[in-house]
Coordinates of C-alpha atoms in Angstrom, one line a residue:
Chain D
M1 CA -17.0 24.6 -22.6
S2 CA -13.5 23.3 -23.3
D3 CA -12.8 23.9 -19.6
V4 CA -15.5 21.4 -18.6
T5 CA -14.2 18.7 -21.0
T6 CA -10.6 19.1 -19.9
R7 CA -11.8 18.7 -16.3
D8 CA -13.9 15.6 -17.1
W9 CA -10.9 14.2 -19.0
L10 CA -8.7 14.7 -16.0
L11 CA -11.2 13.3 -13.5
S12 CA -12.2 10.3 -15.6
D13 CA -12.9 7.1 -13.8
R14 CA -11.4 5.1 -16.6
P15 CA -8.3 6.8 -17.9
A16 CA -7.2 5.5 -21.3
S17 CA -3.4 6.0 -20.9
R18 CA -0.7 6.3 -18.3
R19 CA -0.4 10.0 -18.9
Q20 CA -4.1 10.6 -18.3
A21 CA -4.0 8.6 -15.1
R22 CA -1.0 10.5 -13.8
L23 CA -2.3 13.9 -14.8
G24 CA -5.7 13.1 -13.3
Q25 CA -4.0 12.2 -10.0
A26 CA -2.0 15.4 -10.1
Y27 CA -5.1 17.4 -10.8
R28 CA -6.9 15.8 -7.8
T29 CA -4.0 16.7 -5.5
W30 CA -3.9 20.2 -6.9
S31 CA -7.7 20.9 -6.4
Q32 CA -7.3 19.6 -2.9
L33 CA -4.4 21.9 -2.2
R34 CA -6.3 24.8 -3.8
R35 CA -9.1 24.5 -1.2
N36 CA -6.5 25.4 1.5
K37 CA -6.4 29.2 1.6
L38 CA -3.2 29.5 3.7
A39 CA -1.4 27.0 1.5
M40 CA -2.3 29.1 -1.5
V41 CA -0.9 32.2 0.3
G42 CA 2.3 30.2 0.9
L43 CA 2.4 29.0 -2.7
S44 CA 2.0 32.5 -4.1
I45 CA 4.8 33.8 -1.9
V46 CA 7.1 31.1 -3.2
V47 CA 6.0 31.7 -6.8
V48 CA 6.6 35.4 -6.4
L49 CA 10.0 34.6 -5.0
I50 CA 10.8 32.4 -8.0
L51 CA 9.5 35.1 -10.5
M52 CA 11.5 37.7 -8.7
A53 CA 14.6 35.6 -9.0
I54 CA 14.0 35.0 -12.7
F55 CA 13.2 38.6 -13.7
A56 CA 15.5 40.3 -11.1
D57 CA 17.2 42.3 -13.9
V58 CA 13.9 43.7 -15.1
I59 CA 12.3 44.3 -11.7
A60 CA 15.3 45.9 -9.9
P61 CA 15.4 49.6 -10.7
Y62 CA 19.1 50.1 -9.7
D63 CA 22.3 48.1 -9.8
P64 CA 22.5 45.9 -6.7
I65 CA 26.3 46.1 -6.3
V66 CA 27.3 49.5 -7.7
G67 CA 25.8 52.3 -5.5
G68 CA 24.8 55.8 -6.4
D69 CA 26.4 59.1 -5.4
L70 CA 28.1 58.5 -2.0
R71 CA 27.7 62.1 -1.0
T72 CA 24.0 62.6 -1.5
E73 CA 22.4 59.1 -1.7
R74 CA 23.7 57.3 1.4
L75 CA 21.2 55.9 3.9
L76 CA 18.2 57.6 2.4
P77 CA 14.9 56.6 4.0
P78 CA 12.2 54.8 2.0
S79 CA 10.7 57.0 -0.6
W80 CA 9.2 56.7 -4.1
T81 CA 12.6 56.9 -5.7
H82 CA 14.1 54.3 -3.3
L83 CA 11.2 52.0 -2.2
M84 CA 13.1 50.6 0.7
G85 CA 15.7 53.3 1.1
T86 CA 19.4 53.0 0.5
D87 CA 22.3 51.6 2.5
D88 CA 25.6 53.0 3.6
Q89 CA 27.1 52.4 0.2
A90 CA 24.3 54.3 -1.4
R91 CA 22.8 51.1 -3.0
D92 CA 19.1 50.8 -3.4
I93 CA 17.9 48.2 -0.9
F94 CA 14.9 47.1 -2.9
S95 CA 17.2 46.2 -5.9
R96 CA 19.5 44.3 -3.5
I97 CA 16.6 42.3 -2.0
V98 CA 15.3 41.5 -5.5
H99 CA 18.7 40.2 -6.6
G100 CA 19.2 38.5 -3.2
S101 CA 16.2 36.3 -4.0
R102 CA 18.4 34.5 -6.5
L103 CA 20.9 33.6 -3.8
T104 CA 18.1 32.6 -1.4
L105 CA 16.5 30.5 -4.0
M106 CA 19.8 28.9 -5.0
V107 CA 20.5 28.0 -1.4
V108 CA 17.0 26.5 -0.9
A109 CA 17.1 24.6 -4.2
L110 CA 20.6 23.2 -3.9
V111 CA 20.1 22.2 -0.3
A112 CA 16.9 20.4 -1.3
V113 CA 18.6 18.7 -4.2
I114 CA 21.6 17.6 -2.2
A115 CA 20.0 16.7 1.2
T116 CA 16.8 15.1 0.2
P117 CA 18.2 12.2 -1.9
I118 CA 20.9 11.5 0.7
G119 CA 18.3 11.4 3.5
L120 CA 15.9 9.3 1.5
A121 CA 18.6 6.8 0.3
V122 CA 20.1 6.4 3.8
G123 CA 16.7 6.2 5.6
T124 CA 15.0 3.8 3.2
T125 CA 18.0 1.5 2.9
A126 CA 18.4 1.3 6.7
G127 CA 14.7 0.8 7.2
Y128 CA 14.3 -1.8 4.5
F129 CA 17.2 -4.0 5.3
G130 CA 17.2 -3.6 9.1
G131 CA 19.8 -5.6 11.1
W132 CA 23.4 -4.4 11.0
V133 CA 22.9 -2.2 7.9
D134 CA 20.3 -0.3 9.9
V135 CA 22.6 -0.1 12.9
V136 CA 25.6 1.3 11.0
L137 CA 23.6 3.8 8.9
M138 CA 21.6 5.1 11.9
R139 CA 24.7 5.5 14.1
I140 CA 26.2 7.6 11.3
T141 CA 23.0 9.6 11.2
D142 CA 23.1 10.0 15.0
I143 CA 26.6 11.4 14.8
F144 CA 25.4 14.0 12.3
L145 CA 22.3 14.7 14.4
A146 CA 24.3 15.2 17.6
F147 CA 26.3 18.1 16.1
P148 CA 24.6 21.5 16.6
R149 CA 23.7 22.4 13.0
L150 CA 25.0 25.9 12.9
I151 CA 28.2 24.9 14.6
L152 CA 28.9 22.0 12.2
A153 CA 28.1 24.4 9.3
L154 CA 30.6 26.8 10.8
A155 CA 33.2 24.1 11.0
F156 CA 32.7 23.2 7.4
V157 CA 32.8 26.8 6.3
A158 CA 35.9 27.3 8.3
A159 CA 37.5 24.2 6.7
L160 CA 36.4 25.0 3.1
G161 CA 36.6 28.8 3.3
P162 CA 33.8 31.3 3.4
G163 CA 31.5 31.7 0.4
I164 CA 28.0 31.0 -0.5
E165 CA 28.8 27.6 -2.2
N166 CA 30.5 26.3 0.8
A167 CA 27.7 27.6 3.0
I168 CA 25.3 25.6 0.8
I169 CA 27.4 22.4 1.1
A170 CA 27.7 22.9 4.8
I171 CA 23.9 23.3 5.3
A172 CA 23.2 20.4 3.0
I173 CA 25.5 18.1 4.9
T174 CA 23.9 19.0 8.2
S175 CA 20.3 18.9 7.1
W176 CA 19.9 15.3 5.8
P177 CA 19.8 13.4 9.1
P178 CA 16.2 14.3 10.0
Y179 CA 15.1 13.1 6.5
A180 CA 16.9 9.9 7.0
R181 CA 15.2 9.3 10.3
L182 CA 11.8 10.1 8.8
A183 CA 12.3 7.9 5.8
R184 CA 13.5 5.1 8.0
A185 CA 10.4 5.3 10.2
E186 CA 8.1 5.3 7.2
T187 CA 10.0 2.4 5.6
M188 CA 9.7 0.3 8.7
Q189 CA 6.0 0.7 8.6
I190 CA 5.8 -0.1 4.9
R191 CA 8.3 -3.0 4.5
D192 CA 6.0 -5.7 6.0
A193 CA 3.0 -4.6 4.0
D194 CA 1.5 -7.2 1.7
Y195 CA 2.2 -5.2 -1.4
I196 CA 5.9 -5.3 -0.7
A197 CA 5.7 -9.0 0.0
A198 CA 3.8 -9.3 -3.4
I199 CA 6.4 -7.5 -5.4
R200 CA 9.1 -9.6 -3.6
L201 CA 7.2 -12.7 -4.8
Q202 CA 7.3 -11.3 -8.3
G203 CA 11.1 -11.7 -8.0
A204 CA 12.0 -8.0 -7.6
G205 CA 15.4 -7.1 -6.3
S206 CA 16.0 -4.9 -3.3
A207 CA 17.0 -1.9 -5.3
R208 CA 13.8 -2.1 -7.4
I209 CA 11.6 -2.5 -4.3
I210 CA 13.3 0.4 -2.4
W211 CA 13.3 2.8 -5.4
G212 CA 10.0 1.9 -7.0
H213 CA 7.8 0.9 -4.1
V214 CA 9.2 2.3 -0.8
V215 CA 10.5 5.7 -1.9
P216 CA 7.2 6.9 -3.5
L217 CA 5.4 6.3 -0.2
C218 CA 8.2 8.0 1.9
L219 CA 8.6 10.9 -0.6
S220 CA 5.5 12.8 0.3
S221 CA 6.3 13.1 4.0
V222 CA 9.9 13.9 3.2
I223 CA 8.8 16.6 0.8
V224 CA 6.5 18.1 3.4
R225 CA 9.4 18.0 5.9
V226 CA 11.8 19.6 3.4
T227 CA 9.4 22.4 2.7
L228 CA 8.9 23.0 6.4
D229 CA 12.6 23.0 6.8
M230 CA 13.1 25.6 4.1
A231 CA 12.5 28.4 6.5
G232 CA 15.2 27.0 8.8
I233 CA 17.6 26.6 5.8
I234 CA 17.0 30.2 4.8
L235 CA 17.6 31.3 8.3
T236 CA 20.8 29.3 8.6
A237 CA 22.0 30.7 5.4
A238 CA 21.2 34.2 6.6
G239 CA 22.8 33.4 9.9
L240 CA 26.0 32.2 8.2
G241 CA 25.8 35.4 6.1
F242 CA 25.4 37.5 9.2
L243 CA 28.4 35.9 10.8
G244 CA 30.4 36.7 7.6
L245 CA 30.8 33.0 6.7
G246 CA 28.2 32.8 4.0
A247 CA 27.9 35.1 1.0
Q248 CA 30.7 37.6 0.9
P249 CA 30.3 41.3 0.2
P250 CA 29.2 42.9 -2.1
Q251 CA 26.9 40.0 -2.8
P252 CA 23.3 41.0 -2.0
E253 CA 22.6 38.1 0.4
W254 CA 19.8 38.9 2.9
G255 CA 21.6 37.7 6.0
A256 CA 24.8 39.6 5.1
M257 CA 22.6 42.7 4.4
I258 CA 21.2 42.5 8.0
A259 CA 24.7 42.2 9.3
G260 CA 25.7 45.3 7.3
G261 CA 22.8 47.3 8.6
R262 CA 23.4 46.3 12.2
R263 CA 25.8 49.3 12.7
F264 CA 23.1 51.8 11.9
M265 CA 20.2 50.0 13.4
I266 CA 19.1 52.9 15.7
D267 CA 19.3 55.8 13.3
F268 CA 18.6 54.1 10.0
W269 CA 16.3 51.2 10.8
W270 CA 15.4 50.3 7.3
V271 CA 18.8 49.1 6.3
A272 CA 18.5 46.0 8.6
T273 CA 14.7 45.8 8.7
M274 CA 14.0 45.4 5.0
P275 CA 16.0 42.2 4.4
G276 CA 14.7 41.0 7.7
I277 CA 11.1 41.4 6.4
A278 CA 12.1 39.5 3.2
I279 CA 13.5 36.6 5.2
F280 CA 10.4 36.6 7.4
V281 CA 8.0 36.6 4.5
V282 CA 9.8 33.9 2.5
S283 CA 10.2 31.6 5.5
L284 CA 6.5 32.1 6.3
G285 CA 5.6 31.3 2.7
F286 CA 7.5 28.0 2.8
N287 CA 6.0 27.1 6.2
L288 CA 2.4 27.7 5.0
L289 CA 3.0 25.8 1.8
G290 CA 4.6 22.9 3.8
D291 CA 1.6 22.7 6.1
G292 CA -0.8 22.6 3.2
L293 CA 1.2 19.9 1.4
R294 CA 1.2 17.8 4.6
D295 CA -2.6 17.8 4.5
V296 CA -2.7 16.8 0.9
L297 CA 0.2 14.4 0.5
D298 CA -0.2 12.4 3.7
P299 CA -0.3 8.8 2.3
K300 CA -2.4 7.6 5.3
G301 CA -5.2 9.8 4.3
E302 CA -6.1 7.7 1.2
T303 CA -6.2 4.0 0.7
Chain E
M1 CA 3.6 -40.5 -9.8
T2 CA 5.2 -37.9 -7.5
A3 CA 3.2 -35.0 -6.2
L4 CA 3.7 -31.5 -7.6
I5 CA 4.2 -30.1 -4.1
E6 CA 5.7 -32.2 -1.4
V7 CA 5.9 -30.8 2.1
R8 CA 7.7 -32.9 4.7
D9 CA 7.9 -32.0 8.4
L10 CA 7.9 -28.3 7.7
A11 CA 8.8 -26.2 10.7
V12 CA 8.8 -22.4 11.1
T13 CA 10.2 -20.7 14.2
F14 CA 10.2 -17.0 14.7
G15 CA 12.6 -15.3 17.2
S16 CA 14.9 -17.0 19.6
G17 CA 15.3 -17.7 23.3
R18 CA 12.4 -16.9 25.5
Q19 CA 10.5 -15.0 22.7
Q20 CA 10.7 -18.1 20.4
V21 CA 7.4 -18.8 18.7
R22 CA 7.1 -22.2 16.9
A23 CA 4.4 -21.2 14.4
V24 CA 4.6 -24.4 12.4
R25 CA 5.7 -27.7 13.9
G26 CA 6.2 -30.6 11.6
V27 CA 3.5 -30.3 9.0
S28 CA 3.5 -32.7 6.0
F29 CA 1.2 -32.9 3.0
D30 CA 1.3 -33.6 -0.8
V31 CA -0.5 -31.7 -3.5
E32 CA -1.1 -33.3 -6.9
Q33 CA -0.9 -31.5 -10.2
G34 CA -4.1 -29.7 -11.0
E35 CA -5.6 -30.3 -7.6
S36 CA -7.0 -27.8 -5.1
F37 CA -5.8 -28.5 -1.6
G38 CA -7.2 -26.8 1.5
L39 CA -5.5 -25.8 4.7
V40 CA -8.1 -25.2 7.5
G41 CA -7.7 -23.9 11.0
E42 CA -8.5 -21.2 13.4
S43 CA -6.5 -17.9 13.6
G44 CA -3.0 -18.6 14.7
S45 CA -2.9 -22.2 13.7
G46 CA 0.0 -21.5 11.4
K47 CA -1.8 -22.2 8.1
S48 CA -0.8 -18.9 6.5
T49 CA 2.7 -19.3 7.8
V50 CA 2.9 -22.6 5.8
L51 CA 2.2 -20.7 2.6
R52 CA 4.6 -17.9 3.5
A53 CA 7.3 -20.5 4.2
I54 CA 6.8 -22.2 0.9
C55 CA 7.3 -18.9 -1.0
G56 CA 10.1 -17.7 1.1
L57 CA 8.4 -14.9 3.1
A58 CA 8.8 -16.8 6.3
P59 CA 12.0 -18.7 7.3
M60 CA 11.9 -22.5 7.0
T61 CA 13.7 -23.8 10.1
G62 CA 13.1 -27.5 9.5
G63 CA 11.7 -30.0 7.0
T64 CA 11.8 -29.9 3.3
V65 CA 9.6 -28.7 0.5
H66 CA 9.9 -30.2 -3.0
I67 CA 8.2 -28.6 -6.0
G68 CA 8.1 -30.7 -9.1
G69 CA 10.5 -33.1 -7.4
K70 CA 13.1 -30.4 -6.9
P71 CA 14.0 -29.1 -3.4
L72 CA 13.5 -25.3 -2.9
K73 CA 16.5 -23.0 -2.9
T74 CA 17.0 -20.3 -0.4
P75 CA 16.8 -17.5 -1.6
R76 CA 14.3 -18.5 -4.2
D77 CA 15.4 -18.1 -7.8
P78 CA 13.5 -16.3 -10.6
A79 CA 12.3 -19.6 -12.0
F80 CA 10.5 -20.3 -8.7
Y81 CA 8.6 -17.0 -8.9
Q82 CA 7.4 -18.0 -12.4
Q83 CA 6.2 -21.3 -11.1
V84 CA 4.6 -20.3 -7.8
Q85 CA 2.6 -17.1 -7.1
M86 CA 0.5 -16.0 -4.1
V87 CA -2.8 -14.1 -3.6
F88 CA -3.0 -12.3 -0.3
Q89 CA -5.8 -12.0 2.1
D90 CA -6.4 -8.3 2.2
P91 CA -7.0 -6.7 -1.2
Y92 CA -6.8 -3.3 0.4
G93 CA -3.2 -3.9 1.6
S94 CA -1.8 -6.0 -1.2
I95 CA -1.8 -3.5 -4.0
H96 CA 0.6 -0.5 -3.9
P97 CA -1.6 2.6 -3.2
R98 CA 0.4 4.8 -5.6
H99 CA 0.7 2.5 -8.6
T100 CA -1.8 2.2 -11.4
I101 CA -3.1 -1.2 -12.2
D102 CA -1.1 -1.0 -15.4
R103 CA 2.1 -0.5 -13.3
V104 CA 1.1 -3.4 -10.9
L105 CA 0.7 -5.8 -13.8
S106 CA 3.6 -4.6 -16.0
E107 CA 6.2 -4.7 -13.2
P108 CA 6.5 -8.5 -13.0
L109 CA 6.7 -8.7 -16.8
A110 CA 9.6 -6.2 -16.7
I111 CA 11.4 -8.1 -14.0
H112 CA 11.3 -11.4 -15.9
G113 CA 12.0 -9.7 -19.2
F114 CA 8.8 -10.6 -21.1
K115 CA 8.5 -8.8 -24.4
D116 CA 4.8 -8.9 -25.1
A117 CA 3.7 -6.9 -22.1
E118 CA 0.8 -5.1 -23.8
T119 CA -1.0 -8.2 -24.9
R120 CA -0.3 -10.0 -21.7
I121 CA -1.7 -7.2 -19.5
E122 CA -4.9 -7.0 -21.6
R123 CA -5.3 -10.8 -21.5
A124 CA -4.8 -10.9 -17.8
L125 CA -7.4 -8.2 -17.2
E126 CA -9.7 -10.0 -19.5
D127 CA -9.1 -13.3 -17.7
V128 CA -10.2 -12.0 -14.3
G129 CA -13.3 -10.2 -15.8
L130 CA -12.0 -6.7 -15.7
G131 CA -12.2 -4.7 -18.9
R132 CA -9.6 -2.4 -20.4
G133 CA -11.2 0.6 -18.7
F134 CA -9.6 -0.6 -15.5
R135 CA -6.1 -0.7 -16.8
F136 CA -5.0 2.9 -15.8
R137 CA -6.9 3.2 -12.6
Y138 CA -5.5 3.6 -9.2
P139 CA -6.4 1.1 -6.5
H140 CA -8.5 3.7 -4.6
Q141 CA -10.7 3.9 -7.6
L142 CA -11.6 0.1 -7.3
S143 CA -13.9 -1.8 -5.0
G144 CA -12.6 -4.7 -2.8
G145 CA -13.7 -7.4 -5.2
Q146 CA -12.2 -5.6 -8.1
R147 CA -8.9 -5.2 -6.2
Q148 CA -8.8 -8.9 -5.5
R149 CA -9.4 -9.6 -9.2
V150 CA -6.4 -7.3 -9.9
A151 CA -4.4 -9.3 -7.3
I152 CA -5.3 -12.5 -9.0
A153 CA -4.4 -11.0 -12.4
R154 CA -1.0 -10.0 -11.0
A155 CA -0.4 -13.5 -9.7
L156 CA -1.4 -15.1 -13.0
I157 CA 0.5 -12.7 -15.3
L158 CA 3.7 -14.8 -15.0
E159 CA 1.7 -17.9 -15.9
P160 CA 2.6 -19.9 -12.8
Q161 CA 1.6 -23.5 -12.3
I162 CA 0.9 -23.1 -8.6
L163 CA -1.2 -20.5 -6.9
L164 CA -1.0 -20.1 -3.1
L165 CA -4.3 -18.5 -1.9
D166 CA -4.2 -17.0 1.5
E167 CA -7.8 -16.5 2.6
P168 CA -8.5 -14.9 -0.8
T169 CA -12.1 -14.0 0.0
S170 CA -12.3 -13.4 3.8
A171 CA -12.0 -9.6 3.4
L172 CA -14.9 -9.5 0.9
D173 CA -18.6 -9.5 1.5
A174 CA -20.6 -12.6 0.8
S175 CA -21.9 -12.0 -2.7
I176 CA -18.4 -10.8 -3.9
Q177 CA -16.9 -13.9 -2.2
A178 CA -18.9 -16.2 -4.4
E179 CA -17.9 -14.3 -7.5
V180 CA -14.2 -14.5 -6.7
L181 CA -14.4 -18.2 -5.7
N182 CA -16.2 -19.0 -9.0
L183 CA -13.6 -17.0 -10.9
L184 CA -10.8 -18.9 -9.1
D185 CA -12.4 -22.2 -9.9
A186 CA -12.9 -21.4 -13.5
L187 CA -9.3 -20.2 -13.9
R188 CA -8.0 -23.4 -12.3
V189 CA -9.9 -25.6 -14.8
D190 CA -9.0 -23.2 -17.7
K191 CA -5.3 -23.0 -17.1
G192 CA -4.7 -26.3 -15.3
L193 CA -3.5 -24.5 -12.1
T194 CA -2.8 -26.1 -8.8
Y195 CA -4.1 -24.4 -5.7
V196 CA -3.2 -24.4 -2.1
L197 CA -6.0 -22.6 -0.4
V198 CA -5.8 -21.4 3.2
S199 CA -9.1 -20.6 4.9
H200 CA -10.8 -20.6 8.2
D201 CA -14.1 -21.1 6.4
L202 CA -15.1 -24.7 6.0
A203 CA -17.8 -23.8 3.5
V204 CA -15.2 -22.1 1.2
V205 CA -12.8 -25.0 1.5
S206 CA -15.4 -27.7 0.8
H207 CA -16.5 -25.7 -2.2
M208 CA -13.0 -25.3 -3.6
C209 CA -11.0 -28.3 -2.5
R210 CA -11.1 -32.0 -3.0
R211 CA -8.8 -32.7 -0.1
L212 CA -7.9 -30.6 3.0
L213 CA -5.7 -30.6 6.0
V214 CA -7.0 -29.4 9.4
M215 CA -4.4 -27.5 11.5
Q216 CA -4.3 -26.5 15.1
H217 CA -1.4 -24.9 17.1
G218 CA 1.0 -25.2 14.2
Q219 CA 0.4 -29.0 13.8
A220 CA -1.6 -31.0 11.4
V221 CA -4.7 -32.5 13.0
E222 CA -6.0 -34.7 10.2
E223 CA -6.3 -34.9 6.5
L224 CA -9.8 -35.2 5.1
T225 CA -11.4 -35.5 1.7
R226 CA -14.3 -33.3 0.7
D227 CA -16.7 -36.3 0.8
A228 CA -15.6 -37.2 4.3
L229 CA -16.1 -33.5 5.3
Q230 CA -19.6 -33.4 3.9
A231 CA -20.5 -36.7 5.5
R232 CA -19.3 -35.3 8.8
A233 CA -16.9 -38.2 9.0
A234 CA -14.2 -36.5 11.0
T235 CA -12.1 -38.7 13.3
K236 CA -10.6 -36.1 15.5
D237 CA -12.4 -34.0 18.2
Y238 CA -11.0 -30.7 17.0
T239 CA -12.3 -31.3 13.5
R240 CA -15.8 -32.1 14.9
Q241 CA -15.7 -28.9 16.9
L242 CA -14.8 -26.9 13.7
L243 CA -17.7 -28.6 11.9
V244 CA -20.2 -27.7 14.6
A245 CA -18.9 -24.2 14.7
S246 CA -19.3 -23.8 10.9
E247 CA -22.9 -24.9 11.0
G248 CA -23.6 -21.5 12.5
F249 CA -26.9 -20.5 14.0
K250 CA -29.6 -23.1 14.3
A251 CA -33.0 -22.6 15.7
P252 CA -33.4 -24.6 18.9

């Protein structure tokens, strides 16, 4: 009963307050997303990742850094005591993967938080003003785009020293140019629209127009792009970890774990495979979610 | 008495060199306080560009525009936007798709620092015949006519003296057209507004305007009064052609 009334309240034609209108809009987007099965699979993977990161201490049965008995518990195959086996330091791989989700999530969240605003700001500013502002900003973007991503990340890590924080900064600095390009293209479509002319006629300044009117319309495609890029970001972080330039041992970073397992790949397959599966599943989750979001958030779909 | 709007030899040129387009070439007209003035012409005659040049959306490359006896400043100052507002042709493209009506109406008030936003928004919605129920809707929850009413409310919320109307009804179907035109007429009388109405539809212009200017290829063809238009007393060939075209289908 109360379910029905809440739903009616959310879908009301004539919302009575700002909050109701906004919640109603969010609910509509959500129910549209819910119809997409694959997107829901992606979303549940991401939610599980987040829960895993939050409750890592509760979920993980062993300590991720201090191993067991080095004489008897090294490189054990998967079993009920060690779900994913143990590595060469006698550490439980499942516990390490659970704790590693924190690092992965931190990488993903920080890169999104750093790169998205930079890309949006550069792209919308360039697109809105055009002229020489556009030329200068886009040439800077081109310079960043022309660098191979992993190599530039390597250079930054080499300059700033290895470590997960520097890897994050390096990835963030190299991942904003595509967002700037995307935001610029969207902005150039929007900037001549009548509703932008209308707000300009109300006397709004450029900052207000860009922030309040252009950015909300670019945001959805950028969010979709960021979500789709998450897989690449995780892989780059893992790649840096694998090369020894990201997370440093004994941190349970998935890429570094693969690198550690590489030496026993033939005889003890699970050491490298388990974190590989984790990277694969999480990347797939973000990709599926991004695809679903693209269908829902595409601003051209609605008028 | 000087006219409220004085346009002298207005010229608008886009681009340069070989791609130069002279959209408006030396158009002059006066609009009196409280009057409704029509600009008529076919597509591409530069009539909308005249409006856009007045409010600063298109570059004025020649001539002068005086409003209330004062020349326009470039860029326009906030006082100008409180005096002159515009209603756009396409109600589907002139309201931000992600903003509620409330946001659309409250933003100009915030920009100009009005304190009594609540009452003004409710009064503006009332004025254009939309109830409170519309306030927190999104544009996609409104019909074309309702959207155009919102656009009119947005233009009126700063209480301007002059409203520039760029084909305000051509995107609407016939019955809604009449409603919106009557609304505009009533608002003009109520609030003592001055209109400059652009349209390709002679019927609309002769309904709304006492005087009108016919334009072709960016130039003024002739200025007519409504009575002359209704008496078919055009002096120029082009105007006669327009009149014939507007009579529509006649049984032979």
